[in-house]
Coordinates of N, CA and C in Angstrom, one line a residue:
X9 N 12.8 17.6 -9.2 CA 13.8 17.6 -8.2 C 14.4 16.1 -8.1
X10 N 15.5 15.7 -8.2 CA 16.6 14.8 -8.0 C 16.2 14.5 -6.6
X11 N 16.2 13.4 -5.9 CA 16.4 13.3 -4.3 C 18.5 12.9 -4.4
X12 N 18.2 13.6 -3.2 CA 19.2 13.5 -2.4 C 19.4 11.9 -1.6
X13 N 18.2 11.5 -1.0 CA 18.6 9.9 -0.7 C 17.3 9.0 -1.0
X14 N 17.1 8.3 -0.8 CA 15.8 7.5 -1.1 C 15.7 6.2 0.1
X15 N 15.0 6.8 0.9 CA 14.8 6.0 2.1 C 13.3 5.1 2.0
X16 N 13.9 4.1 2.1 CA 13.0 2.3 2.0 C 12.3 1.9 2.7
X17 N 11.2 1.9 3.4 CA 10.5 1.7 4.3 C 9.8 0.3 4.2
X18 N 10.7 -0.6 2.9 CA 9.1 -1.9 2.6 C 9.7 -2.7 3.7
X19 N 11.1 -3.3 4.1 CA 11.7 -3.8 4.9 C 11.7 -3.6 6.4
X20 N 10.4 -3.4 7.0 CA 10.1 -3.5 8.2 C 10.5 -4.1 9.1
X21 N 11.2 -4.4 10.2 CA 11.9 -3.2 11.3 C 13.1 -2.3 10.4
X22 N 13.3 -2.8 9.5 CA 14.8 -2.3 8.6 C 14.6 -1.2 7.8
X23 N 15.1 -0.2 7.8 CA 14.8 0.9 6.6 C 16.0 1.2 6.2
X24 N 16.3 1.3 4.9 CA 17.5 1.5 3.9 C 17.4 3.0 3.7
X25 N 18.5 3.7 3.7 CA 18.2 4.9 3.2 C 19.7 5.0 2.4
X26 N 19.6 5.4 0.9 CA 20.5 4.9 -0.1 C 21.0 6.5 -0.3
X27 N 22.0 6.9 -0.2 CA 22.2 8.5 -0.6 C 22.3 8.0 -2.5
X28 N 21.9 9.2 -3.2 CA 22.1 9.0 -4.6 C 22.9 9.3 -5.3
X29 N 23.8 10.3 -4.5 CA 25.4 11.0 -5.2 C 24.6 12.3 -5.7
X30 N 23.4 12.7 -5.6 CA 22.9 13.8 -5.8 C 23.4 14.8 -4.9
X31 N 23.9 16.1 -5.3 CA 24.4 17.4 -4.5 C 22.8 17.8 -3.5
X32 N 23.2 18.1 -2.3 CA 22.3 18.5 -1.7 C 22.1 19.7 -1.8
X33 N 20.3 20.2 -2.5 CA 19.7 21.5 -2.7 C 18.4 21.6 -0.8
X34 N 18.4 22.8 -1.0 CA 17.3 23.3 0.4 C 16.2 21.9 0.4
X35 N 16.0 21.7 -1.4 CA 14.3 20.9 -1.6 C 14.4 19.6 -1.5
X36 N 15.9 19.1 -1.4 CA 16.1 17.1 -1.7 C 16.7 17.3 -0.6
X37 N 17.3 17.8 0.1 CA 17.7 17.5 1.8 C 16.5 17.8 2.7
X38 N 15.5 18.5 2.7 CA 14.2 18.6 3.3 C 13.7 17.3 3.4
X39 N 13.6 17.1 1.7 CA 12.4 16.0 1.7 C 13.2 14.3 2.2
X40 N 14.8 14.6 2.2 CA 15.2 13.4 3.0 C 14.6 13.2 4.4
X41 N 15.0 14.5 5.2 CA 14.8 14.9 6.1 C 12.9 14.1 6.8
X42 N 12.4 14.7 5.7 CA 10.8 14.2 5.8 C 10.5 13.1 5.6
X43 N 11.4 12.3 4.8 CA 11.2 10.8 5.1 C 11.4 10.0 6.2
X44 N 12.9 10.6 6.3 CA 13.3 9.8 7.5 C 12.2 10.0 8.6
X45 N 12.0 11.2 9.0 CA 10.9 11.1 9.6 C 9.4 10.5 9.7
X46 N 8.9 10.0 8.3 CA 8.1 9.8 8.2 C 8.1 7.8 9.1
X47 N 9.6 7.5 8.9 CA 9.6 6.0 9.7 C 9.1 6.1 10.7
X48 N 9.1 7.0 10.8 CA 8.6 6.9 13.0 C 7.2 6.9 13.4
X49 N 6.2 7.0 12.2 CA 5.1 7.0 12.4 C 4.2 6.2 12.8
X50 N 4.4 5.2 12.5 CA 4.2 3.7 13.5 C 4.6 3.9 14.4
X51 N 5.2 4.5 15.5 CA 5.8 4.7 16.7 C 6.2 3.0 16.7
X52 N 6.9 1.9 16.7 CA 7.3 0.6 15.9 C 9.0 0.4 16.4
X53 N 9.7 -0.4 16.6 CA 11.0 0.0 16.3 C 11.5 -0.4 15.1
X54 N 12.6 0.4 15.0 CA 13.6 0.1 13.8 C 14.2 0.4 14.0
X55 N 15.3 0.2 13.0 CA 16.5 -0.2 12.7 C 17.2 0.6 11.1
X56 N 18.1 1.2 11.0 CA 18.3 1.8 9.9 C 19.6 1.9 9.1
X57 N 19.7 1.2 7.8 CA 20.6 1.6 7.6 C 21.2 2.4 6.7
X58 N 22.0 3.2 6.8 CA 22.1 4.5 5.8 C 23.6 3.9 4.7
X59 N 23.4 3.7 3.7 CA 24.4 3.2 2.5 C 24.6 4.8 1.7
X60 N 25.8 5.3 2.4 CA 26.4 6.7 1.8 C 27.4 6.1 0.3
X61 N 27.7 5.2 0.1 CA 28.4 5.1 -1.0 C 28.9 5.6 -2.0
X62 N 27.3 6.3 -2.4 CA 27.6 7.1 -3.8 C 27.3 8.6 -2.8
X63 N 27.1 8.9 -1.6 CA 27.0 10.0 -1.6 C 28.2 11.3 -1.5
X64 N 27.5 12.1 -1.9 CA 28.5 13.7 -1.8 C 28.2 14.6 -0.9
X65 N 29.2 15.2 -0.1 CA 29.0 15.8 1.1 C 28.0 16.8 0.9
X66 N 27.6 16.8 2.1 CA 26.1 17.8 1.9 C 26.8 19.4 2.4
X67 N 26.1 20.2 1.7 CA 26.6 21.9 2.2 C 26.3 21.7 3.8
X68 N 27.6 22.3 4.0 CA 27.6 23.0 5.7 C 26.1 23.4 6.1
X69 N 25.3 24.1 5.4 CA 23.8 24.3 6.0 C 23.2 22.8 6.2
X70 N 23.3 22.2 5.4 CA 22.9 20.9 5.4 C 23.1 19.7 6.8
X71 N 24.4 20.0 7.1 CA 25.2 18.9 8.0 C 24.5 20.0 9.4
X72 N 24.3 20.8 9.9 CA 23.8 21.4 11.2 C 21.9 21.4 10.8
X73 N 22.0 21.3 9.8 CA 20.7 20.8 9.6 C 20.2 19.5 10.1
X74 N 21.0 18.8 9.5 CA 20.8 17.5 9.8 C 20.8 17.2 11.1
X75 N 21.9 17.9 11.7 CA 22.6 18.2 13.3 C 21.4 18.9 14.3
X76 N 20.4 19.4 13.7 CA 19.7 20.2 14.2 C 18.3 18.7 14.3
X77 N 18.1 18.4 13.2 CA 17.2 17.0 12.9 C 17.5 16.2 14.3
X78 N 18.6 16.0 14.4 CA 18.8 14.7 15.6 C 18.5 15.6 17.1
X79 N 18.7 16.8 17.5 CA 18.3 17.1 18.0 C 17.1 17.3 18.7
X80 N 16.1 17.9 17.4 CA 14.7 17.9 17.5 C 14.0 16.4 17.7
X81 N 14.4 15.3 17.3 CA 13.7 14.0 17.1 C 14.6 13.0 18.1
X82 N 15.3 13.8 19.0 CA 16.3 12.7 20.2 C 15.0 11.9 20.6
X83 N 13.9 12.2 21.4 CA 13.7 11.3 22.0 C 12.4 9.8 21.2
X84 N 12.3 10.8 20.1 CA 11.7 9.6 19.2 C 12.8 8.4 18.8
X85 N 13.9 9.2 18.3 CA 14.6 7.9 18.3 C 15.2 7.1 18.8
X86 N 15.1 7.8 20.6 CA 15.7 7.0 21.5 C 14.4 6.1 21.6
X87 N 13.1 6.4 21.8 CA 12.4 5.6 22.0 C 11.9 4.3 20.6
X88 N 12.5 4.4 19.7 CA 11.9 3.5 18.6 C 13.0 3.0 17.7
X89 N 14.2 3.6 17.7 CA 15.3 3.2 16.5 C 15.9 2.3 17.6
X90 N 16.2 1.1 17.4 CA 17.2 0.6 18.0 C 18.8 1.0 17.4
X91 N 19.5 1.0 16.5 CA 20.8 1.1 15.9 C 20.7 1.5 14.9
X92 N 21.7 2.7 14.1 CA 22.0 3.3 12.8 C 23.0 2.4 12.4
X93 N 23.2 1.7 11.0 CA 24.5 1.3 10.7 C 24.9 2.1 9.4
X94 N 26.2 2.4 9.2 CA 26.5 3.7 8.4 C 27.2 2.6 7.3
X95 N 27.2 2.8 5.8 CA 28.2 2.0 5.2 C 29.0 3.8 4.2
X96 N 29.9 3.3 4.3 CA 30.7 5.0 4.3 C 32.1 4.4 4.2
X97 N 32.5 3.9 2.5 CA 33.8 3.8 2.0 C 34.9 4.9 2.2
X98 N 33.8 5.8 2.1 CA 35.0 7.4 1.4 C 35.6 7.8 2.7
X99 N 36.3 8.2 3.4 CA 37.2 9.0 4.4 C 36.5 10.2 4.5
X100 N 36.2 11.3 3.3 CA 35.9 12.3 3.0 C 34.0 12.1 4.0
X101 N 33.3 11.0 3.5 CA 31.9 11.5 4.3 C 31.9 10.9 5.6
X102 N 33.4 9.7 5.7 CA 33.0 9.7 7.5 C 33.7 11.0 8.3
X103 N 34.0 11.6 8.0 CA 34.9 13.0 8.0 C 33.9 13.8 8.7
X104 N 32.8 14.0 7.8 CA 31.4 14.6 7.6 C 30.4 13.9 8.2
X105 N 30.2 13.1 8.7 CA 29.6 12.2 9.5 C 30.0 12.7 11.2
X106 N 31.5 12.3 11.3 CA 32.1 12.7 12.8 C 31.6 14.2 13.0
X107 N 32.1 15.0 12.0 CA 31.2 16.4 12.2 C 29.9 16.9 12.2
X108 N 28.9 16.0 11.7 CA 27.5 16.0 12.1 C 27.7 15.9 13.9
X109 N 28.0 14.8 14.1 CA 28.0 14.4 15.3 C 28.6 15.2 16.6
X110 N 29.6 16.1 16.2 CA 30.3 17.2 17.1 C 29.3 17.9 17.1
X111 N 28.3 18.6 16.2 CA 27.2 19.3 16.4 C 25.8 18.7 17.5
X112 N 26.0 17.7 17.0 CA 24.7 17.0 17.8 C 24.9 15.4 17.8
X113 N 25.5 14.6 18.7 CA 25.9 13.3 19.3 C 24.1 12.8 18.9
X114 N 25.0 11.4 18.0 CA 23.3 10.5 18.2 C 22.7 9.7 19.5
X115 N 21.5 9.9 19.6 CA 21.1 8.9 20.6 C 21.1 7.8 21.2
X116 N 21.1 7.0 19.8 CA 21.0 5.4 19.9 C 22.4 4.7 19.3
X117 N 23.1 3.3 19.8 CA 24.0 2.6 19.5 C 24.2 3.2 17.7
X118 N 25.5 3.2 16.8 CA 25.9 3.3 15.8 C 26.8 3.0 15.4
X119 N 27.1 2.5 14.6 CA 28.9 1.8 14.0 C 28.9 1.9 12.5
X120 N 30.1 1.9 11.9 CA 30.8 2.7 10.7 C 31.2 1.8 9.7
X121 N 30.6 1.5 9.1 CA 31.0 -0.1 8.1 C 31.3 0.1 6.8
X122 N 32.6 -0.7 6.2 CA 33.3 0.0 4.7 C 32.0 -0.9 3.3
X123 N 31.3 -1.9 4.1 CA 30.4 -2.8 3.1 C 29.0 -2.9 3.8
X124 N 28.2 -3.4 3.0 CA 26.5 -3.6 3.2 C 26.7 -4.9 4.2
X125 N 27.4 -5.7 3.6 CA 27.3 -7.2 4.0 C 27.4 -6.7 5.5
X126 N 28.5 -6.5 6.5 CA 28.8 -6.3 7.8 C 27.5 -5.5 8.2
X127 N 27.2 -4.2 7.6 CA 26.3 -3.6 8.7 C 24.6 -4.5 8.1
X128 N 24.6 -4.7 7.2 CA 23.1 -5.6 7.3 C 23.4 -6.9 8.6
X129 N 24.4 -7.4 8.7 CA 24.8 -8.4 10.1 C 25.0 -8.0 11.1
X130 N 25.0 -7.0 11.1 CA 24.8 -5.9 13.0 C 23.2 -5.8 13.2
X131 N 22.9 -5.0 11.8 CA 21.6 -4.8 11.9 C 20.6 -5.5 12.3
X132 N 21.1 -6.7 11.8 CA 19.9 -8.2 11.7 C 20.4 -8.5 13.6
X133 N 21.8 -8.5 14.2 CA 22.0 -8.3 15.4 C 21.4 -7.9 16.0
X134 N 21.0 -6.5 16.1 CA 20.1 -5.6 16.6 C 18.9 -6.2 16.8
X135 N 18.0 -6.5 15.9 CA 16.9 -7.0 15.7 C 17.1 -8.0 16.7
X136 N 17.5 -9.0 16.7 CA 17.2 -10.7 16.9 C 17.3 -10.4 18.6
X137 N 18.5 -9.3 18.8 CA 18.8 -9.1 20.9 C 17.6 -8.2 21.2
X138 N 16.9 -7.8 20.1 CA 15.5 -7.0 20.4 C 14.3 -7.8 21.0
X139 N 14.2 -8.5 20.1 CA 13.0 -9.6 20.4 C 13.5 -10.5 21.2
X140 N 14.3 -11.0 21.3 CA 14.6 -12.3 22.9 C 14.4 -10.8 24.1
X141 N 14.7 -9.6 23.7 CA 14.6 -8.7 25.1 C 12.7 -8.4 24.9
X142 N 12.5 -8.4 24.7 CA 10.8 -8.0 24.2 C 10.1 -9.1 24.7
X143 N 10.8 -10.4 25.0 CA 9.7 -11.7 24.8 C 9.4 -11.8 26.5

């Protein structure tokens, strides 16, 4: 099986999650699904950024899937994700992104960035207003 994204967990509070331009099947959008979840296991915060670049819209079962995901895991990631940063060139997947979101609104702060460089500098934002609030 191809994955569908490949989510990074070495960069701690930070997790990358890179889509691969792979078509989403039942068995590579699950096992995204299962990773992403697997960040929260530390109950820990983070911070996440999703680099859609190379990705291809995921089947309509897919996007209320995912829509259904945020749902089920609202209050984990209200309690542990500080910020999603999205990097999403194409028109076409922030299109599909706004429509995840008409299904099921995310929890936590999010912003829409055309490069890595900007949302890695929110992100690292996030982080730094985290710990002066923590101390």
């Amino acid at each position: 099986m191809k994955s569908y994204a490949i989510v990074d967990s070495s960069n701690i509070p930070i997790i990358s999650v890179t889509f691969t331009g792979e078509k989403s099947t039942d068995e590579n959008f699950q096992q995204y699904l299962d990773d992403l979840e697997s960040c929260y296991y530390d109950r820990q915060q983070i911070a996440i950024m999703f680099d859609a670049s190379k990705a291809v819209i995921p089947k309509l079962s897919h996007q209320r899937k995912q829509a259904l995901w945020l749902s089920q895991h609202w209050k984990l990631m209200k309690n542990y994700c500080l910020g999603t940063a999205y990097v999403i060139p194409s028109t076409a997947i922030r299109t599909v992104l706004k429509m995840i979101f008409s299904f099921q609104n995310q929890p936590v702060p999010y912003k829409i960035f055309s490069n890595n460089e900007e949302a890695e500098d929110w992100i690292e934002d996030l982080i730094s207003k985290a710990k002066v609030t923590n101390e």
